[in-house]
N, CA, C and O atoms as a printed pandas DataFrame, in Angstrom:
     atom_number atom_name residue_name chain_id  residue_number  x_coord  y_coord  z_coord
0              1         N          MET        A               1    2.372  -36.717  -61.179
1              2        CA          MET        A               1    2.833  -35.590  -60.642
2              3         C          MET        A               1    1.859  -34.463  -60.744
3              4         O          MET        A               1    1.339  -34.239  -61.837
4              5         N          THR        A               2    1.568  -33.745  -59.715
5              6        CA          THR        A               2    0.624  -32.516  -59.741
6              7         C          THR        A               2    1.300  -31.408  -60.416
7              8         O          THR        A               2    2.529  -31.355  -60.469
8              9         N          PRO        A               3    0.480  -30.456  -60.973
9             10        CA          PRO        A               3    1.072  -29.309  -61.561
10            11         C          PRO        A               3    2.059  -28.478  -60.522
11            12         O          PRO        A               3    3.046  -27.868  -60.934
12            13         N          GLU        A               4    1.688  -28.524  -59.170
13            14        CA          GLU        A               4    2.595  -27.845  -58.309
14            15         C          GLU        A               4    3.849  -28.551  -58.185
15            16         O          GLU        A               4    4.902  -27.915  -58.153
16            17         N          GLU        A               5    3.824  -29.925  -58.106
17            18        CA          GLU        A               5    5.028  -30.685  -57.975
18            19         C          GLU        A               5    5.893  -30.409  -59.247
19            20         O          GLU        A               5    7.096  -30.186  -59.106
20            21         N          LEU        A               6    5.324  -30.418  -60.466
21            22        CA          LEU        A               6    6.059  -30.156  -61.714
22            23         C          LEU        A               6    6.738  -28.797  -61.572
23            24         O          LEU        A               6    7.945  -28.730  -61.804
24            25         N          VAL        A               7    6.072  -27.731  -61.218
25            26        CA          VAL        A               7    6.679  -26.355  -61.176
26            27         C          VAL        A               7    7.698  -26.370  -60.149
27            28         O          VAL        A               7    8.802  -25.903  -60.433
28            29         N          GLU        A               8    7.457  -26.898  -58.856
29            30        CA          GLU        A               8    8.410  -26.939  -57.751
30            31         C          GLU        A               8    9.744  -27.703  -58.099
31            32         O          GLU        A               8   10.858  -27.249  -57.840
32            33         N          GLY        A               9    9.509  -28.908  -58.712
33            34        CA          GLY        A               9   10.657  -29.711  -59.287
34            35         C          GLY        A               9   11.587  -29.066  -60.280
35            36         O          GLY        A               9   12.812  -29.183  -60.262
36            37         N          PHE        A              10   10.823  -28.317  -61.220
37            38        CA          PHE        A              10   11.490  -27.571  -62.212
38            39         C          PHE        A              10   12.395  -26.484  -61.649
39            40         O          PHE        A              10   13.559  -26.333  -62.017
40            41         N          HIS        A              11   11.787  -25.742  -60.737
41            42        CA          HIS        A              11   12.551  -24.617  -60.178
42            43         C          HIS        A              11   13.605  -24.991  -59.163
43            44         O          HIS        A              11   14.600  -24.282  -59.011
44            45         N          SER        A              12   13.393  -26.148  -58.430
45            46        CA          SER        A              12   14.367  -26.542  -57.435
46            47         C          SER        A              12   15.440  -27.323  -58.066
47            48         O          SER        A              12   16.471  -27.527  -57.426
48            49         N          GLY        A              13   15.289  -27.822  -59.365
49            50        CA          GLY        A              13   16.286  -28.700  -60.039
50            51         C          GLY        A              13   16.087  -30.137  -59.520
51            52         O          GLY        A              13   16.981  -30.948  -59.757
52            53         N          ALA        A              14   15.066  -30.500  -58.877
53            54        CA          ALA        A              14   14.801  -31.836  -58.394
54            55         C          ALA        A              14   14.064  -32.786  -59.308
55            56         O          ALA        A              14   13.874  -33.969  -59.030
56            57         N          LEU        A              15   13.627  -32.143  -60.510
57            58        CA          LEU        A              15   12.848  -32.911  -61.417
58            59         C          LEU        A              15   13.846  -33.814  -62.210
59            60         O          LEU        A              15   14.815  -33.378  -62.832
60            61         N          ALA        A              16   13.486  -35.131  -62.107
61            62        CA          ALA        A              16   14.264  -36.202  -62.906
62            63         C          ALA        A              16   13.949  -36.140  -64.345
63            64         O          ALA        A              16   12.815  -35.918  -64.771
64            65         N          THR        A              17   15.026  -36.352  -65.108
65            66        CA          THR        A              17   14.900  -36.321  -66.578
66            67         C          THR        A              17   13.921  -37.173  -67.149
67            68         O          THR        A              17   13.309  -36.858  -68.170
68            69         N          ALA        A              18   13.724  -38.353  -66.472
69            70        CA          ALA        A              18   12.743  -39.382  -66.986
70            71         C          ALA        A              18   11.269  -38.904  -66.669
71            72         O          ALA        A              18   10.310  -39.435  -67.229
72            73         N          SER        A              19   11.131  -37.923  -65.786
73            74        CA          SER        A              19    9.829  -37.435  -65.455
74            75         C          SER        A              19    9.353  -36.153  -66.256
75            76         O          SER        A              19    8.262  -35.597  -66.133
76            77         N          PHE        A              20   10.432  -35.780  -67.136
77            78        CA          PHE        A              20   10.108  -34.488  -67.841
78            79         C          PHE        A              20   10.209  -34.567  -69.301
79            80         O          PHE        A              20   11.166  -34.087  -69.909
80            81         N          GLY        A              21    9.111  -35.243  -69.939
81            82        CA          GLY        A              21    9.030  -35.449  -71.192
82            83         C          GLY        A              21    8.429  -34.334  -71.968
83            84         O          GLY        A              21    8.275  -33.249  -71.408
84            85         N          HIS        A              22    8.076  -34.500  -73.204
85            86        CA          HIS        A              22    7.436  -33.406  -74.022
86            87         C          HIS        A              22    6.114  -32.889  -73.341
87            88         O          HIS        A              22    5.911  -31.683  -73.201
88            89         N          ARG        A              23    5.241  -33.834  -72.932
89            90        CA          ARG        A              23    4.006  -33.342  -72.306
90            91         C          ARG        A              23    4.237  -32.460  -71.161
91            92         O          ARG        A              23    3.563  -31.438  -71.036
92            93         N          GLU        A              24    5.232  -32.815  -70.232
93            94        CA          GLU        A              24    5.457  -32.091  -69.128
94            95         C          GLU        A              24    6.138  -30.609  -69.559
95            96         O          GLU        A              24    5.852  -29.572  -68.960
96            97         N          HIS        A              25    6.991  -30.662  -70.580
97            98        CA          HIS        A              25    7.427  -29.339  -71.073
98            99         C          HIS        A              25    6.327  -28.450  -71.419
99           100         O          HIS        A              25    6.295  -27.300  -70.979
100          101         N          VAL        A              26    5.306  -28.979  -72.282
101          102        CA          VAL        A              26    4.057  -28.300  -72.670
102          103         C          VAL        A              26    3.305  -27.774  -71.446
103          104         O          VAL        A              26    2.912  -26.610  -71.369
104          105         N          GLN        A              27    3.135  -28.656  -70.533
105          106        CA          GLN        A              27    2.209  -28.397  -69.366
106          107         C          GLN        A              27    2.920  -27.271  -68.503
107          108         O          GLN        A              27    2.307  -26.283  -68.097
108          109         N          LEU        A              28    4.263  -27.501  -68.256
109          110        CA          LEU        A              28    4.909  -26.466  -67.508
110          111         C          LEU        A              28    4.881  -25.054  -68.147
111          112         O          LEU        A              28    4.708  -24.041  -67.469
112          113         N          THR        A              29    5.052  -25.046  -69.428
113          114        CA          THR        A              29    4.921  -23.818  -70.223
114          115         C          THR        A              29    3.583  -23.133  -70.025
115          116         O          THR        A              29    3.499  -21.955  -69.677
116          117         N          TRP        A              30    2.538  -23.918  -70.262
117          118        CA          TRP        A              30    1.170  -23.483  -70.032
118          119         C          TRP        A              30    1.001  -22.976  -68.596
119          120         O          TRP        A              30    0.504  -21.867  -68.400
120          121         N          ILE        A              31    1.420  -23.798  -67.541
121          122        CA          ILE        A              31    1.221  -23.193  -66.188
122          123         C          ILE        A              31    1.932  -21.870  -66.044
123          124         O          ILE        A              31    1.357  -20.899  -65.552
124          125         N          LEU        A              32    3.154  -21.827  -66.460
125          126        CA          LEU        A              32    3.895  -20.506  -66.207
126          127         C          LEU        A              32    3.263  -19.356  -67.036
127          128         O          LEU        A              32    3.228  -18.219  -66.566
128          129         N          LEU        A              33    2.787  -19.628  -68.206
129          130        CA          LEU        A              33    2.090  -18.593  -69.043
130          131         C          LEU        A              33    0.879  -18.136  -68.345
131          132         O          LEU        A              33    0.661  -16.926  -68.296
132          133         N          VAL        A              34    0.021  -19.018  -67.770
133          134        CA          VAL        A              34   -1.115  -18.599  -67.082
134          135         C          VAL        A              34   -0.798  -17.858  -65.840
135          136         O          VAL        A              34   -1.277  -16.756  -65.575
136          137         N          ARG        A              35    0.054  -18.528  -65.069
137          138        CA          ARG        A              35    0.299  -17.854  -63.733
138          139         C          ARG        A              35    1.238  -16.592  -63.800
139          140         O          ARG        A              35    1.083  -15.688  -62.980
140          141         N          ASP        A              36    2.117  -16.530  -64.677
141          142        CA          ASP        A              36    3.124  -15.413  -64.580
142          143         C          ASP        A              36    3.123  -14.399  -65.808
143          144         O          ASP        A              36    3.702  -13.314  -65.751
144          145         N          GLY        A              37    2.432  -14.842  -66.906
145          146        CA          GLY        A              37    2.417  -13.943  -68.057
146          147         C          GLY        A              37    3.619  -14.434  -68.996
147          148         O          GLY        A              37    4.471  -15.235  -68.612
148          149         N          ARG        A              38    3.589  -13.885  -70.214
149          150        CA          ARG        A              38    4.487  -14.310  -71.330
150          151         C          ARG        A              38    5.981  -13.940  -70.975
151          152         O          ARG        A              38    6.901  -14.746  -71.115
152          153         N          ALA        A              39    6.138  -12.703  -70.522
153          154        CA          ALA        A              39    7.656  -12.304  -70.326
154          155         C          ALA        A              39    8.283  -12.984  -69.246
155          156         O          ALA        A              39    9.430  -13.423  -69.332
156          157         N          ARG        A              40    7.489  -13.097  -68.117
157          158        CA          ARG        A              40    8.195  -13.892  -66.913
158          159         C          ARG        A              40    8.243  -15.366  -67.224
159          160         O          ARG        A              40    9.231  -16.009  -66.871
160          161         N          ALA        A              41    7.261  -15.936  -67.850
161          162        CA          ALA        A              41    7.294  -17.372  -68.192
162          163         C          ALA        A              41    8.440  -17.628  -69.164
163          164         O          ALA        A              41    9.085  -18.672  -69.067
164          165         N          GLU        A              42    8.716  -16.735  -70.080
165          166        CA          GLU        A              42    9.873  -17.046  -70.984
166          167         C          GLU        A              42   11.163  -16.954  -70.273
167          168         O          GLU        A              42   12.082  -17.745  -70.488
168          169         N          GLU        A              43   11.235  -15.892  -69.343
169          170        CA          GLU        A              43   12.490  -15.771  -68.626
170          171         C          GLU        A              43   12.743  -17.108  -67.702
171          172         O          GLU        A              43   13.870  -17.602  -67.667
172          173         N          GLN        A              44   11.751  -17.623  -67.024
173          174        CA          GLN        A              44   11.918  -18.791  -66.226
174          175         C          GLN        A              44   12.202  -19.950  -67.141
175          176         O          GLN        A              44   13.048  -20.768  -66.778
176          177         N          LEU        A              45   11.618  -20.098  -68.226
177          178        CA          LEU        A              45   11.719  -21.337  -69.071
178          179         C          LEU        A              45   13.235  -21.293  -69.668
179          180         O          LEU        A              45   13.968  -22.278  -69.575
180          181         N          LEU        A              46   13.599  -20.235  -70.210
181          182        CA          LEU        A              46   14.946  -20.118  -70.820
182          183         C          LEU        A              46   15.965  -20.436  -69.748
183          184         O          LEU        A              46   16.834  -21.261  -70.031
184          185         N          ALA        A              47   15.960  -19.892  -68.581
185          186        CA          ALA        A              47   16.940  -20.173  -67.564
186          187         C          ALA        A              47   16.755  -21.610  -67.081
187          188         O          ALA        A              47   17.717  -22.372  -66.982
188          189         N          GLY        A              48   15.559  -21.954  -66.793
189          190        CA          GLY        A              48   15.419  -23.299  -66.227
190          191         C          GLY        A              48   15.648  -24.458  -67.161
191          192         O          GLY        A              48   16.176  -25.479  -66.721
192          193         N          LEU        A              49   15.288  -24.366  -68.405
193          194        CA          LEU        A              49   15.639  -25.418  -69.427
194          195         C          LEU        A              49   17.042  -25.567  -69.679
195          196         O          LEU        A              49   17.577  -26.664  -69.834
196          197         N          ARG        A              50   17.744  -24.268  -69.728
197          198        CA          ARG        A              50   19.158  -24.391  -69.910
198          199         C          ARG        A              50   19.784  -25.131  -68.811
199          200         O          ARG        A              50   20.562  -26.050  -69.069
200          201         N          ALA        A              51   19.508  -24.805  -67.620
201          202        CA          ALA        A              51   19.986  -25.513  -66.419
202          203         C          ALA        A              51   19.660  -27.020  -66.365
203          204         O          ALA        A              51   20.488  -27.838  -65.965
204          205         N          PHE        A              52   18.388  -27.369  -66.794
205          206        CA          PHE        A              52   17.943  -28.730  -66.779
206          207         C          PHE        A              52   18.668  -29.464  -67.828
207          208         O          PHE        A              52   18.971  -30.631  -67.579
208          209         N          ALA        A              53   18.993  -28.951  -68.975
209          210        CA          ALA        A              53   19.720  -29.736  -69.990
210          211         C          ALA        A              53   21.177  -30.005  -69.513
211          212         O          ALA        A              53   21.790  -31.027  -69.822
212          213         N          ALA        A              54   21.711  -28.956  -68.697
213          214        CA          ALA        A              54   23.153  -29.127  -68.341
214          215         C          ALA        A              54   23.109  -30.150  -67.256
215          216         O          ALA        A              54   24.059  -30.932  -67.205
216          217         N          ARG        A              55   22.175  -30.260  -66.406
217          218        CA          ARG        A              55   22.106  -31.173  -65.287
218          219         C          ARG        A              55   21.941  -32.623  -65.839
219          220         O          ARG        A              55   22.466  -33.589  -65.284
220          221         N          ALA        A              56   21.194  -32.713  -66.946
221          222        CA          ALA        A              56   20.975  -33.956  -67.684
222          223         C          ALA        A              56   22.241  -34.355  -68.495
223          224         O          ALA        A              56   22.230  -35.382  -69.173
224          225         N          GLY        A              57   23.248  -33.610  -68.434
225          226        CA          GLY        A              57   24.452  -33.883  -69.265
226          227         C          GLY        A              57   24.307  -33.731  -70.710
227          228         O          GLY        A              57   24.991  -34.370  -71.509
228          229         N          LYS        A              58   23.306  -32.780  -71.082
229          230        CA          LYS        A              58   23.016  -32.567  -72.473
230          231         C          LYS        A              58   22.975  -31.084  -72.868
231          232         O          LYS        A              58   22.111  -30.698  -73.655
232          233         N          PRO        A              59   23.890  -30.231  -72.342
233          234        CA          PRO        A              59   23.780  -28.845  -72.452
234          235         C          PRO        A              59   23.647  -28.376  -73.964
235          236         O          PRO        A              59   23.183  -27.272  -74.249
236          237         N          ASP        A              60   24.052  -29.219  -74.842
237          238        CA          ASP        A              60   23.928  -28.867  -76.355
238          239         C          ASP        A              60   22.535  -29.000  -76.828
239          240         O          ASP        A              60   22.254  -28.565  -77.945
240          241         N          LYS        A              61   21.571  -29.599  -76.037
241          242        CA          LYS        A              61   20.154  -29.860  -76.436
242          243         C          LYS        A              61   19.415  -28.596  -76.205
243          244         O          LYS        A              61   18.368  -28.397  -76.821
244          245         N          PHE        A              62   19.911  -27.669  -75.308
245          246        CA          PHE        A              62   19.159  -26.538  -75.156
246          247         C          PHE        A              62   19.336  -25.572  -76.279
247          248         O          PHE        A              62   20.450  -25.270  -76.707
248          249         N          ASP        A              63   18.190  -25.081  -76.760
249          250        CA          ASP        A              63   18.160  -24.187  -77.885
250          251         C          ASP        A              63   17.059  -23.067  -77.613
251          252         O          ASP        A              63   15.848  -23.277  -77.673
252          253         N          ALA        A              64   17.708  -21.737  -77.280
253          254        CA          ALA        A              64   16.898  -20.630  -76.887
254          255         C          ALA        A              64   15.687  -20.315  -77.964
255          256         O          ALA        A              64   14.520  -20.070  -77.658
256          257         N          ALA        A              65   16.218  -20.374  -79.250
257          258        CA          ALA        A              65   15.183  -19.992  -80.314
258          259         C          ALA        A              65   14.031  -20.997  -80.333
259          260         O          ALA        A              65   12.864  -20.625  -80.460
260          261         N          LEU        A              66   14.386  -22.283  -80.203
261          262        CA          LEU        A              66   13.370  -23.276  -80.241
262          263         C          LEU        A              66   12.436  -23.132  -78.990
263          264         O          LEU        A              66   11.220  -23.289  -79.089
264          265         N          THR        A              67   13.033  -22.838  -77.855
265          266        CA          THR        A              67   12.210  -22.705  -76.676
266          267         C          THR        A              67   11.299  -21.506  -76.907
267          268         O          THR        A              67   10.096  -21.639  -76.683
268          269         N          ARG        A              68   11.805  -20.298  -77.356
269          270        CA          ARG        A              68   10.966  -19.225  -77.646
270          271         C          ARG        A              68    9.800  -19.543  -78.543
271          272         O          ARG        A              68    8.674  -19.102  -78.312
272          273         N          ALA        A              69   10.092  -20.336  -79.597
273          274        CA          ALA        A              69    9.032  -20.715  -80.639
274          275         C          ALA        A              69    8.071  -21.535  -80.001
275          276         O          ALA        A              69    6.895  -21.327  -80.298
276          277         N          TRP        A              70    8.358  -22.495  -79.120
277          278        CA          TRP        A              70    7.318  -23.309  -78.427
278          279         C          TRP        A              70    6.498  -22.447  -77.426
279          280         O          TRP        A              70    5.278  -22.577  -77.325
280          281         N          ILE        A              71    7.204  -21.578  -76.706
281          282        CA          ILE        A              71    6.501  -20.736  -75.839
282          283         C          ILE        A              71    5.468  -19.897  -76.629
283          284         O          ILE        A              71    4.358  -19.775  -76.110
284          285         N          ALA        A              72    5.690  -19.330  -77.770
285          286        CA          ALA        A              72    4.851  -18.611  -78.590
286          287         C          ALA        A              72    3.774  -19.469  -79.114
287          288         O          ALA        A              72    2.630  -19.015  -79.081
288          289         N          ALA        A              73    3.979  -20.642  -79.589
289          290        CA          ALA        A              73    3.048  -21.481  -80.036
290          291         C          ALA        A              73    1.931  -21.930  -78.919
291          292         O          ALA        A              73    0.729  -21.988  -79.177
292          293         N          ILE        A              74    2.496  -22.234  -77.656
293          294        CA          ILE        A              74    1.606  -22.647  -76.683
294          295         C          ILE        A              74    0.787  -21.457  -76.207
295          296         O          ILE        A              74   -0.387  -21.651  -75.894
296          297         N          ASP        A              75    1.329  -20.207  -76.127
297          298        CA          ASP        A              75    0.664  -18.950  -75.771
298          299         C          ASP        A              75   -0.435  -18.674  -76.746
299          300         O          ASP        A              75   -1.560  -18.369  -76.352
300          301         N          GLU        A              76   -0.123  -18.778  -78.042
301          302        CA          GLU        A              76   -1.073  -18.536  -79.042
302          303         C          GLU        A              76   -2.252  -19.525  -78.901
303          304         O          GLU        A              76   -3.419  -19.138  -78.946
304          305         N          ALA        A              77   -1.910  -20.772  -78.736
305          306        CA          ALA        A              77   -2.917  -21.738  -78.516
306          307         C          ALA        A              77   -3.799  -21.568  -77.318
307          308         O          ALA        A              77   -4.987  -21.888  -77.333
308          309         N          ARG        A              78   -3.203  -21.069  -76.303
309          310        CA          ARG        A              78   -3.901  -20.811  -75.216
310          311         C          ARG        A              78   -4.901  -19.643  -75.356
311          312         O          ARG        A              78   -6.055  -19.694  -74.931
312          313         N          GLU        A              79   -4.377  -18.632  -75.963
313          314        CA          GLU        A              79   -5.243  -17.478  -76.212
314          315         C          GLU        A              79   -6.401  -17.781  -77.216
315          316         O          GLU        A              79   -7.501  -17.263  -77.020
316          317         N          LYS        A              80   -6.200  -18.562  -78.231
317          318        CA          LYS        A              80   -7.205  -18.803  -79.313
318          319         C          LYS        A              80   -8.143  -19.751  -78.772
319          320         O          LYS        A              80   -9.324  -19.611  -79.089
320          321         N          THR        A              81   -7.786  -20.759  -77.955
321          322        CA          THR        A              81   -8.728  -21.748  -77.385
322          323         C          THR        A              81   -9.541  -21.291  -76.211
323          324         O          THR        A              81  -10.610  -21.825  -75.916
324          325         N          ALA        A              82   -9.005  -20.278  -75.538
325          326        CA          ALA        A              82   -9.620  -19.786  -74.297
326          327         C          ALA        A              82   -9.763  -20.910  -73.262
327          328         O          ALA        A              82  -10.674  -20.941  -72.436
328          329         N          ALA        A              83   -8.802  -21.822  -73.370
329          330        CA          ALA        A              83   -8.834  -23.048  -72.370
330          331         C          ALA        A              83   -8.590  -22.598  -70.996
331          332         O          ALA        A              83   -7.728  -21.774  -70.689
332          333         N          ILE        A              84   -9.443  -23.215  -70.136
333          334        CA          ILE        A              84   -9.384  -22.909  -68.706
334          335         C          ILE        A              84   -8.268  -23.726  -67.991
335          336         O          ILE        A              84   -7.519  -23.224  -67.153
336          337         N          THR        A              85   -8.217  -25.082  -68.406
337          338        CA          THR        A              85   -7.297  -26.019  -67.898
338          339         C          THR        A              85   -6.351  -26.493  -68.926
339          340         O          THR        A              85   -6.573  -26.333  -70.126
340          341         N          PHE        A              86   -5.287  -27.080  -68.459
341          342        CA          PHE        A              86   -4.357  -27.695  -69.425
342          343         C          PHE        A              86   -4.956  -28.803  -70.281
343          344         O          PHE        A              86   -4.668  -28.923  -71.472
344          345         N          GLU        A              87   -5.883  -29.688  -69.572
345          346        CA          GLU        A              87   -6.516  -30.769  -70.328
346          347         C          GLU        A              87   -7.430  -30.189  -71.411
347          348         O          GLU        A              87   -7.503  -30.776  -72.490
348          349         N          GLU        A              88   -8.153  -29.038  -71.183
349          350        CA          GLU        A              88   -8.906  -28.350  -72.199
350          351         C          GLU        A              88   -7.983  -27.894  -73.300
351          352         O          GLU        A              88   -8.329  -28.072  -74.467
352          353         N          LEU        A              89   -6.906  -27.356  -73.031
353          354        CA          LEU        A              89   -5.951  -26.917  -74.123
354          355         C          LEU        A              89   -5.578  -28.161  -75.014
355          356         O          LEU        A              89   -5.562  -28.055  -76.240
356          357         N          ILE        A              90   -5.295  -29.275  -74.410
357          358        CA          ILE        A              90   -4.773  -30.472  -75.187
358          359         C          ILE        A              90   -5.913  -30.982  -75.942
359          360         O          ILE        A              90   -5.745  -31.360  -77.101
360          361         N          ALA        A              91   -7.090  -31.026  -75.370
361          362        CA          ALA        A              91   -8.250  -31.530  -76.164
362          363         C          ALA        A              91   -8.551  -30.671  -77.305
363          364         O          ALA        A              91   -8.987  -31.167  -78.344
364          365         N          ALA        A              92   -8.342  -29.362  -77.178
365          366        CA          ALA        A              92   -8.549  -28.434  -78.362
366          367         C          ALA        A              92   -7.377  -28.417  -79.308
367          368         O          ALA        A              92   -7.511  -28.090  -80.488
368          369         N          ARG        A              93   -6.167  -28.792  -78.748
369          370        CA          ARG        A              93   -4.913  -28.680  -79.619
370          371         C          ARG        A              93   -4.038  -29.946  -79.246
371          372         O          ARG        A              93   -3.024  -29.836  -78.557
372          373         N          PRO        A              94   -4.450  -31.044  -79.697
373          374        CA          PRO        A              94   -3.685  -32.300  -79.401
374          375         C          PRO        A              94   -2.325  -32.310  -80.064
375          376         O          PRO        A              94   -1.408  -33.003  -79.622
376          377         N          ASP        A              95   -2.200  -31.527  -81.137
377          378        CA          ASP        A              95   -0.921  -31.341  -81.887
378          379         C          ASP        A              95    0.149  -30.799  -81.089
379          380         O          ASP        A              95    1.310  -30.893  -81.488
380          381         N          LEU        A              96   -0.168  -30.177  -79.875
381          382        CA          LEU        A              96    0.909  -29.668  -79.033
382          383         C          LEU        A              96    1.622  -30.825  -78.315
383          384         O          LEU        A              96    2.683  -30.617  -77.725
384          385         N          LEU        A              97    1.102  -31.939  -78.353
385          386        CA          LEU        A              97    1.814  -33.021  -77.724
386          387         C          LEU        A              97    2.574  -33.895  -78.669
387          388         O          LEU        A              97    3.258  -34.827  -78.248
388          389         N          HIS        A              98    2.471  -33.623  -79.871
389          390        CA          HIS        A              98    3.203  -34.478  -80.938
390          391         C          HIS        A              98    4.608  -34.151  -81.018
391          392         O          HIS        A              98    5.329  -34.892  -81.687
392          393         N          GLY        A              99    5.130  -33.083  -80.394
393          394        CA          GLY        A              99    6.524  -32.791  -80.406
394          395         C          GLY        A              99    6.955  -31.993  -81.651
395          396         O          GLY        A              99    8.118  -31.618  -81.794
396          397         N          ARG        A             100    6.009  -31.751  -82.520
397          398        CA          ARG        A             100    6.304  -30.949  -83.794
398          399         C          ARG        A             100    5.053  -30.218  -84.174
399          400         O          ARG        A             100    3.945  -30.748  -84.243
400          401         N          LEU        A             101    5.319  -28.953  -84.416
401          402        CA          LEU        A             101    4.241  -28.037  -84.906
402          403         C          LEU        A             101    4.709  -27.454  -86.178
403          404         O          LEU        A             101    5.910  -27.267  -86.374
404          405         N          SER        A             102    3.776  -27.149  -87.078
405          406        CA          SER        A             102    4.035  -26.462  -88.305
406          407         C          SER        A             102    4.751  -25.179  -88.024
407          408         O          SER        A             102    4.251  -24.286  -87.339
408          409         N          GLY        A             103    6.041  -25.107  -88.618
409          410        CA          GLY        A             103    6.842  -23.965  -88.488
410          411         C          GLY        A             103    7.673  -23.828  -87.246
411          412         O          GLY        A             103    8.376  -22.834  -87.063
412          413         N          VAL        A             104    7.594  -24.861  -86.356
413          414        CA          VAL        A             104    8.325  -25.055  -85.141
414          415         C          VAL        A             104    9.164  -26.297  -85.150
415          416         O          VAL        A             104    8.606  -27.387  -85.279
416          417         N          PRO        A             105   10.394  -26.215  -85.027
417          418        CA          PRO        A             105   11.240  -27.453  -84.902
418          419         C          PRO        A             105   11.001  -28.384  -83.825
419          420         O          PRO        A             105   10.537  -27.941  -82.774
420          421         N          GLU        A             106   11.263  -29.651  -83.946
421          422        CA          GLU        A             106   11.011  -30.661  -82.974
422          423         C          GLU        A             106   11.660  -30.232  -81.761
423          424         O          GLU        A             106   12.707  -29.586  -81.775
424          425         N          ALA        A             107   10.980  -30.624  -80.576
425          426        CA          ALA        A             107   11.593  -30.307  -79.276
426          427         C          ALA        A             107   12.620  -31.181  -79.027
427          428         O          ALA        A             107   12.502  -32.368  -79.333
428          429         N          PRO        A             108   13.785  -30.675  -78.423
429          430        CA          PRO        A             108   14.986  -31.417  -78.280
430          431         C          PRO        A             108   15.092  -32.388  -77.140
431          432         O          PRO        A             108   15.715  -33.446  -77.237
432          433         N          LEU        A             109   14.427  -31.974  -75.995
433          434        CA          LEU        A             109   14.531  -32.838  -74.892
434          435         C          LEU        A             109   13.442  -33.821  -74.738
435          436         O          LEU        A             109   13.456  -34.616  -73.798
């Protein structure tokens, strides 16, 4: 899936649960942070992930505090690494794909 397809699928609600694992969560967050800035990215992710969890039949899996913590961690990594691409970010910070960061709870979806 291309980055454009990921964003479009997320916003349209067409993204299949099986196609949206942790890596895709991190990639989508990175894309929105780069494209729209922190405040707008957070707004989109909070609303979109809440809706995604509900569509997946797991509304209790959505956690706004956890989502904000991951957004902050990814944004901080993006700023500190000066990564130009998502792949550069992951090369510099592979821990972002492990689903667990120091001080940030495990990703629920």
